[in-house]
Amino acid sequence: MNVSSKERPSTQTRVLSYAGALLETMDAALADHPNTFIMGQGVDDFKGIFGSTTGLAQKYGADRVFDVPLMEEGMTGVAIGAALVGDYPITTHIRADFSFLAMNQIVNLASKYSYMFGGIMSCPMLIRLVVGRSWGQGAQHSQSPQATFAHYPGLTVVMPSTSQAILDMYPQIIARHPGPVVSIEHRLLYNLDFSASAETPSKPIPLTSYVAREGRDVTVVATSVMVLEALRAAQYVAEKAGIEVEVIDLNSISHPDWELVIGSIRKTGRLVIADTSWLEYGVAGEVCRQVMLRDPSMLRQAPAMLGMAAAPCPTAKSLEDIYYPSQHETVEAILAQVRGSGHGIDLPVERSMTEGYKRFRGPF
Amino acid sequence: MDSDERYRRLFRTALTIRLVEERIIELYPSDRIQSPVHLSIGQEAVAVGVCDALNPDDLVFATYRSHGFYIAKGGSLDKMFAELYGRIGGVSKGKAGSMHLSAPEVVLMGSSAVVASSIPHAVGAALSFKRRGSSRVAVAVFGDGATEEGVYHESLNFAALMKVPVLFLCEDNGLAVHSFKNARQSYNLLEHAATFGIESRRVDEGWDMLAIRQATLDALSVVRAGRPFVLEIATGRYKEHVGVGDDFHFGYRSAAEIDTWKARDPLLLDGKLVAELKPEIDREIAAAADFAENSPFPGRDELLTDII
Ligand SMILES: Cc1ncc(C[n+]2csc(CCOP(=O)(O)OP(=O)(O)O)c2C)c(N)n1
Ligand SMILES: [Mg+2]
């Protein structure tokens, strides 16, 4: 899948996995910026955060890429201290859930540093979180905290859904973003192959939202792996029912391109929101808030929302499979928006999305 | 009690843990267990020696690597297998899986998969026991890596300050995932405990169930007198950090390090006793796996229950 961007004319493409894009941008950051270092549990081991840092400790040395003890809050505070004196730290959490131990440093310190001191100090840094899903990750290895972090002014939160999104955002963030950035990566995406641009963009690409597929009948605003789910559903309803879905990848969660989002909803009058987390007090609520503030009448009917069930994540597969929205439900939500609940169109039979992703050999 | 009889009892529990986990290894490729597993093969003696020294109502908080403590504390094999299979007959109706085993009926409290997070829970339970004048004690089980987390230090300080009956039990397998202890720690656990005025002891013979049992009894006499204690037991993790395979081929550690543990492992050395006990344990495990197999999957009605 190729994220279409107005800033980037169509170029040569290549196939690149999500993990490959991460490794490439981590490598480039170390090569291009001598003040950059990467620290986190396991960043220098043979698994290298699912392949996103493998070999970098050997290439750049143990003072640039290093393992840390179990010390999430301490590590984040250390990163802030280093950033305050001019380094660019990149920290990792192999599960987003473990960043909650660092909440104090991220929320009470990093997010406030610029404002609280009247703009005379800043701590630019990148905090990489990986969201787990499937194979019984359970309640403590599966949380997707975009709403949590985006709630705090001072934090920039992104959720790359493709290799291209990583190639576009990470170099910009590392080279010039003035404050702390929380990037929420998704474990299901790591092994997927994407089509990506073979050339580096000639000018900086701002952190923003994208139209991932154009359409006129209904707008789906999605995050992370749900962008792929929305695109699969869009293709299905186009083939089965000639429905044209516009899919928007919110991508820059804390600072989306609201004009783009609202413009699309105005055009289609129909809205589905597909997020990787809970709907309560989350991305879905924020998208609706933006609509309400402008003109609720742009919606022809109540919007539909897809997210995790309002419970901690169960381990049993039979529950996990219904805990997350399935392709079946995504298609149903889109069809019901456009044709009403009596649409009479066959739904895809797919019991478990994660099995589909395991079998999938791409590229998207 | 006859010391031979005691040895047999401990041995049988340790063998049960080993055979259960070996069965898990066999079953894993069939995808019946769709959840991460952190095996305690090689570390059984710790759970067995410690739990045998406890009174039945003494409370234990363990970790994601707690098949051993679950079995040693007396948790039901049927419910364990059903939990691993994600079935309604499991301890937690399939909502917990391997990482969050518990058995409240034998006061094994909830296991957490966030490292070090349940250490203060044991301190809290011990505080409550003390407030109520109970003679029960609480045990916090954790790995060597967990002692790096801030909450470990906060818990020790508070336990010493409040003089609560808690046993801090460190299973020192020298590894946190693939990272060796000397690359992570600048302190010595016992000296560190001493700075809080907490008594401590290290047992190097982590294969020796009877020695661990005795060391635990000695520690408990301090704890029951109202003083926290740190007991560190050296042990060896035979398998990969998570999953059912070996991990020597990745090159980060050598099989030789584990061979020294294997050379003293009673479950490997005492073939005669294994042969004698194995058939009955195998039958129990087969029955538990059958129970799991025949237990239904939790349905949609379970998705939104138990939340608050
Ligand atoms: C707070 C937190 N950080 C990181 C992890 C990832 N993690 C899981 S187990 C583990 C190693 C813990 O080592 P140790 O405490 O020695 O226990 P062992 O696995 O050796 O039994 C790590 C880093 C986690 N689960 N929780
Ligand atoms: Mg360890």
Short mmCIF file of C-alpha atoms in Angstrom, two decimals, chain A residues 74-334:
data_model
loop_
_atom_site.label_atom_id
_atom_site.label_comp_id
_atom_site.label_asym_id
_atom_site.label_seq_id
_atom_site.Cartn_x
_atom_site.Cartn_y
_atom_site.Cartn_z
CA GLY A 74 14.82 6.02 35.38
CA MET A 75 15.66 5.46 31.72
CA THR A 76 13.16 8.09 30.62
CA GLY A 77 14.49 10.56 33.16
CA VAL A 78 18.04 9.85 31.98
CA ALA A 79 16.89 10.49 28.41
CA ILE A 80 15.37 13.81 29.43
CA GLY A 81 18.60 14.83 31.16
CA ALA A 82 20.67 13.96 28.10
CA ALA A 83 18.24 15.77 25.81
CA LEU A 84 18.42 18.89 27.97
CA VAL A 85 22.14 19.12 27.31
CA GLY A 86 21.95 18.50 23.58
CA ASP A 87 21.81 14.79 22.93
CA TYR A 88 19.00 13.12 21.01
CA PRO A 89 17.89 10.00 22.89
CA ILE A 90 15.70 7.31 21.38
CA THR A 91 14.17 4.97 23.95
CA THR A 92 12.23 1.78 23.36
CA HIS A 93 9.59 -0.26 25.16
CA ILE A 94 8.92 -3.68 23.62
CA ARG A 95 5.39 -3.32 24.86
CA ALA A 96 3.63 0.02 25.19
CA ASP A 97 2.30 -1.23 28.54
CA PHE A 98 5.78 -0.90 30.10
CA SER A 99 5.89 2.82 29.28
CA PHE A 100 3.28 3.25 32.01
CA LEU A 101 6.12 2.84 34.51
CA ALA A 102 7.65 5.92 32.89
CA MET A 103 4.42 7.93 33.00
CA ASN A 104 5.78 10.29 35.62
CA GLN A 105 8.79 11.29 33.51
CA ILE A 106 6.85 11.44 30.24
CA VAL A 107 3.80 13.29 31.54
CA ASN A 108 5.02 15.35 34.47
CA LEU A 109 8.43 16.24 33.08
CA ALA A 110 9.06 15.73 29.36
CA SER A 111 5.70 17.08 28.22
CA LYS A 112 6.01 20.17 30.42
CA TYR A 113 9.62 21.15 29.96
CA SER A 114 9.19 23.69 27.22
CA TYR A 115 6.06 25.42 28.54
CA MET A 116 6.76 25.27 32.26
CA PHE A 117 10.05 27.07 31.72
CA GLY A 118 8.63 29.61 29.30
CA GLY A 119 10.22 28.09 26.22
CA ILE A 120 13.80 28.46 27.42
CA MET A 121 14.34 24.70 27.67
CA SER A 122 13.32 21.69 25.64
CA CYS A 123 13.81 17.96 25.58
CA PRO A 124 13.53 16.64 22.06
CA MET A 125 13.53 12.85 22.17
CA LEU A 126 11.79 9.87 20.59
CA ILE A 127 10.01 7.27 22.71
CA ARG A 128 9.16 4.15 20.68
CA LEU A 129 6.37 1.92 21.98
CA VAL A 130 5.26 -1.38 20.46
CA VAL A 131 1.64 -2.44 20.78
CA GLY A 132 1.17 -6.18 21.16
CA ARG A 133 -1.75 -8.13 19.79
CA SER A 134 -2.76 -11.79 19.43
CA TRP A 135 -1.37 -15.08 20.70
CA GLY A 136 -2.65 -14.51 24.19
CA GLN A 137 -0.83 -11.25 24.89
CA GLY A 138 -3.44 -10.69 27.55
CA ALA A 139 -4.33 -7.65 29.60
CA GLN A 140 -0.81 -6.30 30.24
CA HIS A 141 0.86 -6.76 26.84
CA SER A 142 -1.77 -5.37 24.47
CA GLN A 143 -2.63 -1.79 25.36
CA SER A 144 -2.54 0.96 22.78
CA PRO A 145 -2.17 4.25 24.65
CA GLN A 146 -2.50 6.90 21.92
CA ALA A 147 -5.42 8.63 23.62
CA THR A 148 -3.60 8.57 26.95
CA PHE A 149 -0.51 10.31 25.64
CA ALA A 150 -2.25 12.62 23.15
CA HIS A 151 -4.30 13.98 26.04
CA TYR A 152 -1.27 15.82 27.41
CA PRO A 153 -0.32 19.09 25.72
CA GLY A 154 3.40 19.06 25.05
CA LEU A 155 3.55 15.51 23.76
CA THR A 156 3.54 14.77 20.07
CA VAL A 157 2.05 11.35 19.34
CA VAL A 158 2.35 9.52 16.03
CA MET A 159 1.20 6.08 14.88
CA PRO A 160 2.92 5.01 11.66
CA SER A 161 0.76 2.50 9.78
CA THR A 162 3.16 1.75 6.93
CA SER A 163 6.86 1.64 6.10
CA GLN A 164 6.41 4.88 4.18
CA ALA A 165 4.99 6.62 7.24
CA ILE A 166 8.13 5.66 9.15
CA LEU A 167 10.41 6.84 6.34
CA ASP A 168 8.51 10.11 6.17
CA MET A 169 8.25 10.85 9.87
CA TYR A 170 11.20 9.48 11.80
CA PRO A 171 13.96 11.43 10.03
CA GLN A 172 11.94 14.65 10.45
CA ILE A 173 11.25 13.99 14.08
CA ILE A 174 14.86 13.17 14.86
CA ALA A 175 16.35 16.02 12.83
CA ARG A 176 14.08 18.87 13.80
CA HIS A 177 11.11 18.19 16.03
CA PRO A 178 11.52 20.51 19.04
CA GLY A 179 9.91 18.35 21.73
CA PRO A 180 9.32 14.82 22.96
CA VAL A 181 7.59 12.44 20.54
CA VAL A 182 5.82 9.22 21.47
CA SER A 183 5.62 6.90 18.48
CA ILE A 184 3.24 4.00 18.82
CA GLU A 185 4.24 1.16 16.52
CA HIS A 186 2.17 -1.99 16.06
CA ARG A 187 3.62 -5.48 16.42
CA LEU A 188 1.31 -6.91 13.73
CA LEU A 189 2.81 -4.51 11.20
CA TYR A 190 6.46 -5.38 11.84
CA ASN A 191 6.68 -8.36 9.51
CA LEU A 192 4.50 -6.94 6.74
CA ASP A 193 6.00 -5.83 3.47
CA PHE A 194 4.92 -2.49 2.08
CA SER A 195 5.58 -0.67 -1.10
CA ALA A 196 7.67 2.38 -0.23
CA SER A 197 9.37 5.21 -2.02
CA ALA A 198 12.93 4.46 -3.11
CA GLU A 199 13.96 8.09 -2.84
CA THR A 200 14.31 10.35 0.15
CA PRO A 201 11.94 13.33 0.04
CA SER A 202 13.58 16.52 -1.19
CA LYS A 203 11.91 18.66 1.47
CA PRO A 204 10.69 17.93 4.99
CA ILE A 205 7.28 16.29 5.22
CA PRO A 206 5.24 17.65 8.13
CA LEU A 207 3.70 15.31 10.68
CA THR A 208 0.19 15.12 9.36
CA SER A 209 -2.73 12.93 8.26
CA TYR A 210 -3.09 11.28 4.88
CA VAL A 211 -5.74 10.14 2.47
CA ALA A 212 -4.85 6.48 2.13
CA ARG A 213 -7.62 5.83 -0.40
CA GLU A 214 -9.95 8.26 -2.09
CA GLY A 215 -13.70 7.74 -2.21
CA ARG A 216 -16.99 9.61 -2.20
CA ASP A 217 -19.48 7.48 -0.28
CA VAL A 218 -18.19 7.21 3.28
CA THR A 219 -15.16 8.39 5.28
CA VAL A 220 -13.23 5.95 7.46
CA VAL A 221 -10.83 7.67 9.86
CA ALA A 222 -8.36 5.05 11.07
CA THR A 223 -5.20 4.57 13.10
CA SER A 224 -2.28 2.18 12.78
CA VAL A 225 -3.19 -1.38 11.80
CA MET A 226 -6.84 -0.35 11.52
CA VAL A 227 -5.83 1.67 8.44
CA LEU A 228 -4.95 -1.63 6.76
CA GLU A 229 -8.20 -3.13 7.97
CA ALA A 230 -10.10 -0.17 6.54
CA LEU A 231 -8.30 -0.51 3.21
CA ARG A 232 -9.09 -4.22 3.01
CA ALA A 233 -12.73 -3.45 3.79
CA ALA A 234 -12.76 -0.63 1.24
CA GLN A 235 -11.57 -2.97 -1.46
CA TYR A 236 -14.19 -5.55 -0.48
CA VAL A 237 -17.13 -3.14 -0.61
CA ALA A 238 -15.88 -1.64 -3.86
CA GLU A 239 -15.87 -5.07 -5.47
CA LYS A 240 -19.09 -6.35 -3.92
CA ALA A 241 -21.21 -3.24 -3.94
CA GLY A 242 -19.47 -0.51 -5.88
CA ILE A 243 -19.13 1.58 -2.73
CA GLU A 244 -16.26 4.05 -2.72
CA VAL A 245 -14.70 4.44 0.71
CA GLU A 246 -12.35 7.28 1.58
CA VAL A 247 -9.81 6.06 4.12
CA ILE A 248 -7.93 8.63 6.16
CA ASP A 249 -4.86 7.60 8.10
CA LEU A 250 -4.88 9.90 11.12
CA ASN A 251 -1.14 9.14 11.53
CA SER A 252 -0.24 12.24 13.53
CA ILE A 253 -2.51 11.52 16.46
CA SER A 254 -1.85 14.57 18.61
CA HIS A 255 -1.78 16.97 15.68
CA PRO A 256 -3.91 15.57 12.85
CA ASP A 257 -4.82 17.49 9.74
CA TRP A 258 -8.35 18.28 10.86
CA GLU A 259 -9.13 20.22 7.70
CA LEU A 260 -8.39 17.11 5.69
CA VAL A 261 -10.52 14.95 7.97
CA ILE A 262 -13.43 17.37 8.13
CA GLY A 263 -13.25 18.07 4.39
CA SER A 264 -13.68 14.38 3.73
CA ILE A 265 -16.60 14.00 6.15
CA ARG A 266 -18.30 17.03 4.60
CA LYS A 267 -17.90 15.42 1.20
CA THR A 268 -19.25 11.97 2.14
CA GLY A 269 -21.59 12.87 5.02
CA ARG A 270 -20.88 9.47 6.54
CA LEU A 271 -18.30 8.52 9.11
CA VAL A 272 -16.72 5.37 10.49
CA ILE A 273 -13.89 5.63 13.02
CA ALA A 274 -11.57 2.63 13.37
CA ASP A 275 -9.05 2.79 16.20
CA THR A 276 -6.68 0.27 17.81
CA SER A 277 -7.73 1.12 21.35
CA TRP A 278 -10.85 1.54 23.43
CA LEU A 279 -13.50 3.90 22.16
CA GLU A 280 -14.30 5.42 25.54
CA TYR A 281 -12.61 8.82 25.91
CA GLY A 282 -10.43 8.07 22.90
CA VAL A 283 -9.65 8.88 19.26
CA ALA A 284 -13.27 8.24 18.26
CA GLY A 285 -14.48 10.79 20.77
CA GLU A 286 -11.93 13.33 19.59
CA VAL A 287 -12.91 12.97 15.92
CA CYS A 288 -16.56 13.45 16.89
CA ARG A 289 -15.66 16.48 19.00
CA GLN A 290 -14.02 18.09 15.99
CA VAL A 291 -17.16 17.47 13.93
CA MET A 292 -19.46 18.82 16.67
CA LEU A 293 -17.39 21.98 17.07
CA ARG A 294 -17.71 22.80 13.40
CA ASP A 295 -21.10 21.68 12.16
CA PRO A 296 -22.81 18.48 13.30
CA SER A 297 -25.13 18.67 10.30
CA MET A 298 -22.29 17.56 8.04
CA LEU A 299 -23.17 14.03 9.18
CA ARG A 300 -26.24 12.50 7.53
CA GLN A 301 -26.55 9.97 10.32
CA ALA A 302 -24.89 8.85 13.54
CA PRO A 303 -21.29 7.71 12.93
CA ALA A 304 -20.05 4.14 13.52
CA MET A 305 -17.05 3.26 15.65
CA LEU A 306 -14.75 0.27 15.79
CA GLY A 307 -12.27 -0.39 18.60
CA MET A 308 -11.42 -2.86 21.33
CA ALA A 309 -14.27 -4.10 23.48
CA ALA A 310 -14.60 -2.13 26.72
CA ALA A 311 -12.69 -4.67 28.80
CA PRO A 312 -9.08 -5.53 29.55
CA CYS A 313 -7.76 -7.85 26.84
CA PRO A 314 -8.65 -11.52 27.50
CA THR A 315 -6.08 -14.22 26.79
CA ALA A 316 -8.32 -17.00 25.43
CA LYS A 317 -8.33 -16.95 21.65
CA SER A 318 -12.10 -17.35 21.46
CA LEU A 319 -12.45 -14.10 23.40
CA GLU A 320 -9.51 -12.31 21.80
CA ASP A 321 -11.02 -12.87 18.37
CA ILE A 322 -14.20 -11.02 19.32
CA TYR A 323 -12.38 -8.49 21.48
CA TYR A 324 -10.92 -6.78 18.42
CA PRO A 325 -13.07 -5.62 15.51
CA SER A 326 -13.00 -8.23 12.75
CA GLN A 327 -12.97 -7.60 9.03
CA HIS A 328 -16.56 -8.79 9.09
CA GLU A 329 -17.53 -6.01 11.52
CA THR A 330 -15.52 -3.38 9.64
CA VAL A 331 -17.28 -4.20 6.38
CA GLU A 332 -20.64 -4.34 8.15
CA ALA A 333 -20.10 -0.88 9.69
CA ILE A 334 -19.26 0.60 6.29
#
